[in-house]
Amino acid sequence: MLLSGTVIVDADTVIDDGAVVVEDDRIVAVGDRTDCIDRYPDHERDEYDLLAPGTVGAHVHSVQSLGRGIADDTALLEWLFDYVLPMEASLSAEEMRVAAELGYLELIESGTTTCIDHLSVHHADEAFEAARDMGIRGRLGKVMMDKDAPDGLLEDTDDALGESERLIQRYHGVDDGRIQYALTPRFAVSCTEECLRGTRALADEYDGVRIHTHASENRDEVATVEDETGRRNVHWLHEVGLTGEDVVLAHCVWTDESERELLAETGTNVTYCPSSNMKLASGVAPIHDYLDRGINVALGNDGPPCNNTLDPFTEMRQASLLQKVDRLEPQALPARTVFEMATVNGARAAGFDGVGKLREGWKADVVGLETDLTRATPIHDVLSHLVFAAHGDDVQFTMVDGEVLMADGDVLVADADAIRERARECAGALEVAP
Amino acid sequence: MLLSGTVIVDADTVIDDGAVVVEDDRIVAVGDRTDCIDRYPDHERDEYDLLAPGTVGAHVHSVQSLGRGIADDTALLEWLFDYVLPMEASLSAEEMRVAAELGYLELIESGTTTCIDHLSVHHADEAFEAARDMGIRGRLGKVMMDKDAPDGLLEDTDDALGESERLIQRYHGVDDGRIQYALTPRFAVSCTEECLRGTRALADEYDGVRIHTHASENRDEVATVEDETGRRNVHWLHEVGLTGEDVVLAHCVWTDESERELLAETGTNVTYCPSSNMKLASGVAPIHDYLDRGINVALGNDGPPCNNTLDPFTEMRQASLLQKVDRLEPQALPARTVFEMATVNGARAAGFDGVGKLREGWKADVVGLETDLTRATPIHDVLSHLVFAAHGDDVQFTMVDGEVLMADGDVLVADADAIRERARECAGALEVAP
């Protein structure tokens, strides 16, 4: 396939009137449109105003999608324990499937081609199957909670680890590696030391399996972990093996100097979730400090109950604006840096090689956007446009691993209307809705 | 006209399966759909998923639209003096017209029915004519700068006030009051005492004319005013007559206790511009404090070079999220409060009576939104949806004063494609573009 338009190769390179040529799952050429057509005259063609690497949602809860808006303007503990966790606990296998489909549909429609997805304790198979059917690239994991969890979500340690291992064996690396596994303890508060150490053991046992958890999102959480373990949260996670280049820690809002050093020394990945941190009033993550230390920072929307969308463009804008105002520094987190966080940094956190740029030999994860919009008039700088003015609604084309998931605004891998209709039915029947 | 759908009457009242009946410029009935059809069987009908009061953009710079994205990630003084003011100074009458049309087009398309518009020093007639042609409700004003202004924008005091008076006489109250005048000194830094006192005198001379200026957006600005006048900015403005119920002060980020008291005592209106305050790293306005004191707080997008869009829904979300994270308080500025800021509070600041709710006898300023979108699935609370998940793109219908400006997503009052095309041409020719 030969895709033409203005091509954003990466944060440093834009080709006006360019093209991206795709064969199988790879980009085989990127360059001037006319040159590409001369070299690949027989390739099927499609054209969009703007072509960009698909974004990486490096911390998402697809299966919370039925709870979009269920607990707006509530405090975190109430939000989590009175609404979100009971909702997760209540979902049947079928509802979990619908929730996952709704989440992946929103991601695909708004230009996310890879996600690191924090599922729930039960029915993780449903999300894996939905991801496979819909074609998104994903590092998914069943949530583990073997202490301080509400009814319906608490498991025995052995069950948590055993079920995780079963899922690794079943799904890790399927679909030519498009689906990978992340061991997913919910957070230190809800996992025993045995569970956390068992997580590290499993990650070491299975090649390419990673670890994804929440860390230091909230001051109460940090205080709880310190009370229980005598350690700051990141130190505790380090002690039980949950730091390193194969670990993704979502949030990291409340870290002290020694924890930041530890994150940098161990090469641990951090996912910044600005909208979620704002809406739940968690705080502002010290992203500038992390970047200065060379920590790999990715970007995530978190879940629909705390965002309330999965739009990666809204999140890029938020990422930059929040750092600017927090530091009172207008140059903080410029568009190019944010764009890297949402693409290559995310792919690195997720452990997918050759993902996140439109370069020859890289994976064909491509999105096409329209720009003939008032909001996109004029465009003085295309990277700035993407970060500060574009929106998920602008995405018309989504390709993952060379497979077209959406073209001309139509999702090809699922019946979008049917998913939305089922989701509305399921959400209407949720008992935890206010 | 009989519009049906879920009707958001105001922040406290939602009618499922409702209708709004419009005759001339007024809403004559709001209620159950079937009842309305029984009472008004012969009215032309249209249907949208969601009907809401049009929003009020209570601080906007429509004529900066050609500069969308010209100075992203730059510091405020550089942003203003190296890019935005030179751009304003360089615009010909024709370019100013195109800029205004582009601004009003974006407002109309994304659901803003009333704006308080800070124009530029020159060619203000062009914006007034564009607003009249396109039908938006507006309180517009020519900018006055009689000191510390760059070449091309500096005027004599008499010229600034004289030109303002000419515009008042020409445009204030035209189109059955849809267009009103705001005397618009740029800010205390760029206006002499004579100009500011002359502003108050003119406002008192012409019934219904208001005053709109920037105040205390930035720490350097506040320091400059204090150096020059020996007063805190709001005290200075008060001394020269620029406080009161007919005054709208945009930003008010850096105010001290005594200034806040003064704002409350005088009934001065404040416009909160969260995206702009974030992007320019100005700071976080103490909105909670203002609301506690009973100050009328409205909402504004500011201009495309510092936002970069004029989307009122993005701004509502930003308004709430920024206060939540700043106060570390998830209940801060809930959806209902933000919605009031973006509707009735804005109308009060703008001085338009009977605007901002869908109530019988009120002005027919109505927007219709679609909700059959993944991002809008499910909707647990329609007000929360509008604030946290909706987007200007969802707006399909815009009515002002009973006149349909957009229906089914098509703008009826202008050639949208032609405006965008001309805007791209003009923006491409701007010498100040980087």
Short mmCIF file of C-alpha atoms in Angstrom, two decimals, chain A residues 65-70 72-76 78 102-103 105-106 109 219 254 274-284 307-309 311 314-315 317-318 320-325 327-336 371-381 384-385 388-391 393-394 416-417 419-421 423-424 427-428 430 433-434, chain B residues 65-70 72-76 78 102-103 105-106 109 219 254 274-284 307-309 311 314-315 317-318 320-325 327-336 371-381 384-385 388-391 393-394 416-417 419-421 423-424 427-428 430 433-434:
data_model
loop_
_atom_site.label_atom_id
_atom_site.label_comp_id
_atom_site.label_asym_id
_atom_site.label_seq_id
_atom_site.Cartn_x
_atom_site.Cartn_y
_atom_site.Cartn_z
CA SER A 65 -14.99 1.92 29.42
CA LEU A 66 -18.52 1.11 30.58
CA GLY A 67 -17.80 3.32 33.58
CA ARG A 68 -17.08 6.44 31.56
CA GLY A 69 -18.45 9.28 33.69
CA ILE A 70 -19.78 7.11 36.54
CA ASP A 72 -17.04 12.45 38.00
CA ASP A 73 -16.13 15.07 40.58
CA THR A 74 -15.69 12.50 43.37
CA ALA A 75 -12.67 12.00 45.60
CA LEU A 76 -10.14 9.31 44.69
CA GLU A 78 -14.63 7.07 46.85
CA LEU A 102 -15.58 -0.19 23.37
CA GLY A 103 -12.15 0.74 24.68
CA LEU A 105 -12.79 0.99 19.34
CA GLU A 106 -12.15 4.39 20.87
CA GLU A 109 -10.82 5.59 16.06
CA ARG A 219 -0.28 10.75 48.59
CA TRP A 254 4.83 11.57 44.40
CA PRO A 274 -1.87 14.22 32.98
CA SER A 275 -5.65 14.26 32.53
CA SER A 276 -6.14 11.51 35.07
CA ASN A 277 -3.76 13.14 37.55
CA MET A 278 -5.70 16.38 37.15
CA LYS A 279 -9.22 14.97 37.28
CA LEU A 280 -8.52 12.79 40.34
CA ALA A 281 -6.54 15.67 41.85
CA SER A 282 -3.57 13.40 42.34
CA GLY A 283 -0.92 16.01 41.59
CA VAL A 284 1.60 16.95 38.92
CA ASN A 307 -10.29 11.14 31.85
CA ASN A 308 -13.08 10.76 30.32
CA THR A 309 -11.80 9.89 26.87
CA ASP A 311 -7.97 10.57 22.91
CA THR A 314 -6.08 15.65 23.97
CA GLU A 315 -3.55 13.92 26.22
CA ARG A 317 -1.94 18.84 24.71
CA GLN A 318 -2.68 18.26 28.38
CA SER A 320 2.48 19.96 27.73
CA LEU A 321 0.07 22.51 29.21
CA LEU A 322 0.18 21.00 32.68
CA GLN A 323 3.97 21.06 32.84
CA LYS A 324 4.09 24.63 31.52
CA VAL A 325 1.74 25.99 34.17
CA ARG A 327 6.70 25.14 36.28
CA LEU A 328 5.57 28.63 35.17
CA GLU A 329 7.81 27.99 32.21
CA PRO A 330 6.26 28.29 28.74
CA GLN A 331 9.00 26.28 27.08
CA ALA A 332 8.42 23.31 29.37
CA LEU A 333 7.61 20.09 27.52
CA PRO A 334 7.47 21.46 23.96
CA ALA A 335 5.43 19.81 21.23
CA ARG A 336 8.31 17.71 19.90
CA THR A 371 -6.69 18.93 8.37
CA ASP A 372 -9.30 20.69 6.25
CA LEU A 373 -10.92 21.92 9.44
CA THR A 374 -11.35 25.39 10.88
CA ARG A 375 -9.50 24.29 14.02
CA ALA A 376 -6.60 23.26 11.76
CA THR A 377 -6.48 26.55 9.86
CA PRO A 378 -3.82 27.74 9.52
CA ILE A 379 -1.12 25.22 10.41
CA HIS A 380 2.17 27.01 10.95
CA ASP A 381 3.95 23.95 12.32
CA SER A 384 2.55 21.89 17.06
CA HIS A 385 -0.75 21.39 15.30
CA PHE A 388 -2.04 21.72 20.54
CA ALA A 389 -4.98 21.71 18.13
CA ALA A 390 -5.57 18.25 16.67
CA HIS A 391 -8.09 15.86 18.12
CA ASP A 393 -11.86 13.09 15.77
CA ASP A 394 -9.44 14.12 13.00
CA ALA A 416 -18.80 0.17 15.65
CA ASP A 417 -22.53 0.88 15.87
CA ILE A 419 -20.45 -2.12 19.96
CA ARG A 420 -21.79 1.26 21.04
CA GLU A 421 -25.33 -0.04 21.24
CA ALA A 423 -22.18 -0.85 25.53
CA ARG A 424 -25.08 1.49 26.22
CA ALA A 427 -23.80 0.42 31.06
CA GLY A 428 -27.47 1.09 31.68
CA LEU A 430 -24.67 -1.47 35.83
CA ALA A 433 -24.05 3.71 38.33
CA PRO A 434 -25.20 6.63 40.48
CA SER B 65 -6.89 33.47 14.28
CA LEU B 66 -4.36 33.74 11.46
CA GLY B 67 -1.67 33.38 14.11
CA ARG B 68 -2.86 29.99 15.36
CA GLY B 69 0.32 28.15 16.28
CA ILE B 70 2.76 30.91 15.27
CA ASP B 72 3.98 27.72 20.40
CA ASP B 73 6.34 26.86 23.25
CA THR B 74 7.70 30.41 23.49
CA ALA B 75 7.86 32.65 26.56
CA LEU B 76 5.11 35.21 27.11
CA GLU B 78 8.57 36.89 23.23
CA LEU B 102 -12.12 32.43 10.67
CA GLY B 103 -12.53 33.14 14.37
CA LEU B 105 -16.52 30.38 12.01
CA GLU B 106 -14.68 28.31 14.61
CA GLU B 109 -18.99 25.52 14.46
CA ARG B 219 3.68 38.33 37.25
CA TRP B 254 -2.14 37.15 40.25
CA PRO B 274 -7.37 28.03 31.79
CA SER B 275 -5.80 26.78 28.53
CA SER B 276 -4.20 30.13 27.84
CA ASN B 277 -2.96 30.46 31.42
CA MET B 278 -1.43 27.00 31.11
CA LYS B 279 0.09 27.34 27.67
CA LEU B 280 1.65 30.73 28.38
CA ALA B 281 2.65 29.46 31.83
CA SER B 282 0.93 32.42 33.45
CA GLY B 283 -0.33 30.56 36.50
CA VAL B 284 -3.55 29.23 38.01
CA ASN B 307 -4.83 27.90 23.10
CA ASN B 308 -4.77 26.82 20.12
CA THR B 309 -8.48 26.36 19.51
CA ASP B 311 -13.49 25.05 21.51
CA THR B 314 -12.21 21.68 25.70
CA GLU B 315 -12.14 24.83 27.81
CA ARG B 317 -12.87 20.38 30.78
CA GLN B 318 -9.64 22.31 31.25
CA SER B 320 -12.36 21.94 35.99
CA LEU B 321 -9.24 19.77 35.68
CA LEU B 322 -6.85 22.63 36.36
CA GLN B 323 -8.64 23.65 39.55
CA LYS B 324 -8.82 20.05 40.76
CA VAL B 325 -5.10 19.43 40.41
CA ARG B 327 -6.13 22.41 44.86
CA LEU B 328 -5.51 18.65 45.08
CA GLU B 329 -9.26 18.47 45.55
CA PRO B 330 -11.22 16.25 43.15
CA GLN B 331 -14.51 17.98 43.90
CA ALA B 332 -13.13 21.38 42.93
CA LEU B 333 -15.10 23.10 40.17
CA PRO B 334 -17.57 20.30 39.35
CA ALA B 335 -19.21 19.96 35.96
CA ARG B 336 -22.31 21.95 36.90
CA THR B 371 -23.82 11.79 20.99
CA ASP B 372 -23.77 8.64 18.86
CA LEU B 373 -20.00 8.58 19.23
CA THR B 374 -17.68 6.13 20.93
CA ARG B 375 -16.33 8.95 23.11
CA ALA B 376 -19.92 9.61 24.20
CA THR B 377 -20.67 5.97 25.06
CA PRO B 378 -21.98 5.53 27.65
CA ILE B 379 -23.30 8.79 29.07
CA HIS B 380 -24.05 8.38 32.76
CA ASP B 381 -24.66 12.08 33.35
CA SER B 384 -20.62 15.58 33.02
CA HIS B 385 -20.50 14.35 29.46
CA PHE B 388 -15.49 16.04 30.44
CA ALA B 389 -15.96 14.18 27.16
CA ALA B 390 -17.77 16.34 24.61
CA HIS B 391 -15.94 18.36 22.02
CA ASP B 393 -16.69 18.68 16.85
CA ASP B 394 -19.91 17.22 18.28
CA ALA B 416 -16.70 27.84 5.37
CA ASP B 417 -14.43 26.32 2.72
CA ILE B 419 -12.94 31.27 4.58
CA ARG B 420 -10.48 28.49 5.38
CA GLU B 421 -8.86 28.75 1.98
CA ALA B 423 -7.18 32.19 5.77
CA ARG B 424 -4.49 29.73 4.68
CA ALA B 427 -1.48 33.14 7.00
CA GLY B 428 1.08 31.85 4.52
CA LEU B 430 2.37 36.64 7.20
CA ALA B 433 5.49 33.49 10.91
CA PRO B 434 8.56 31.59 12.06
#
